Amino acid sequence: AQSVTQPDIHITVSEGASLELRCNYSYGATPYLFWYVQSPGQGLQLLLKYFSGDTLVQGIKGFEAEFKRSQSSFNLRKPSVHWSDAAEYFCAVGGGATNKLIFGTGTLLAVQP
Amino acid sequence: DADVTQTPRNRITKTGKRIMLECSQTKGHDRMYWYRQDPGLGLRLIYYSFDVKDINKGEISDGYSVSRQAQAKFSLSLESAIPNQTALYFCATSEGQGMVGYTFGSGTRLTVV
């Protein structure tokens, strides 16, 4: 079955600390992988996506993610977190004939001063 | 103007009422999708459409119907709203293949009382 797992429901980090959000997927075909961010009361903003090629993907706001096929993972990282990064983060996988996206349940990030 | 526009942005309705959520796009994309977001569950696919004559159920279509009035318009209806349909609803569009240009609307927050 196709699925996305974000094992951390809630993470708290200190401002300036590094961040890694985990994402594991199960997908039968070649996956297209996405990270979205949602601030409270807002819509979804695309942070980055992986389609093919270099497995380290750079996104907006200083985020990056690494695709590891052998581990079925697509973890999101940021070297130094800012208070404005507090939000909910969603990993998603898609592709195939339908272009449906399958989302993880999200990780809520809190940033301590 | 936004590429994918959802109306209304917020709506409160009573149990048993019929309600329609509308989505229009200027992307020229053939494929359109309706997703529902619930806290702790991420986004789940309700319906999707490849063109005006091609409508498909997603994973949670019970209690919903859709209409693709034109390439640019895709409406979601709740024939008889119930409280557990209270959620944030997103419309999305994509090009024909390969997840290119996947674009979300800003969402409609629906409350059923």
Short mmCIF file of C-alpha atoms in Angstrom, two decimals, chain A residues 10-46:
data_model
loop_
_atom_site.label_atom_id
_atom_site.label_comp_id
_atom_site.label_asym_id
_atom_site.label_seq_id
_atom_site.Cartn_x
_atom_site.Cartn_y
_atom_site.Cartn_z
CA HIS A 10 5.46 17.29 17.58
CA ILE A 11 9.04 18.62 17.79
CA THR A 12 10.42 21.51 19.82
CA VAL A 13 13.79 23.06 19.00
CA SER A 14 15.62 26.12 20.20
CA GLU A 15 16.09 29.05 17.88
CA GLY A 16 19.42 28.69 16.10
CA ALA A 17 19.54 24.93 16.54
CA SER A 18 19.56 22.51 13.64
CA LEU A 19 16.44 20.67 12.57
CA GLU A 20 15.68 17.35 10.94
CA LEU A 21 12.13 16.18 10.24
CA ARG A 22 11.74 12.57 9.28
CA CYS A 23 9.69 11.16 6.43
CA ASN A 24 9.46 7.57 5.26
CA TYR A 25 7.37 6.44 2.34
CA SER A 26 6.02 3.29 0.75
CA TYR A 27 5.39 3.63 -2.96
CA GLY A 28 5.41 1.07 -5.72
CA ALA A 29 6.65 3.23 -8.55
CA THR A 30 9.30 5.91 -8.84
CA PRO A 31 8.22 8.47 -6.26
CA TYR A 32 7.87 12.18 -6.62
CA LEU A 33 8.49 13.62 -3.15
CA PHE A 34 7.40 16.88 -1.63
CA TRP A 35 7.64 18.87 1.58
CA TYR A 36 4.98 21.47 2.36
CA VAL A 37 4.72 23.90 5.25
CA GLN A 38 1.52 25.26 6.76
CA SER A 39 1.48 28.19 9.16
CA PRO A 40 -1.49 28.45 11.54
CA GLY A 41 -4.66 29.32 9.68
CA GLN A 42 -2.87 29.37 6.35
CA GLY A 43 -2.71 27.26 3.22
CA LEU A 44 0.08 25.00 2.02
CA GLN A 45 3.39 26.35 0.83
CA LEU A 46 5.73 24.15 -1.17
#
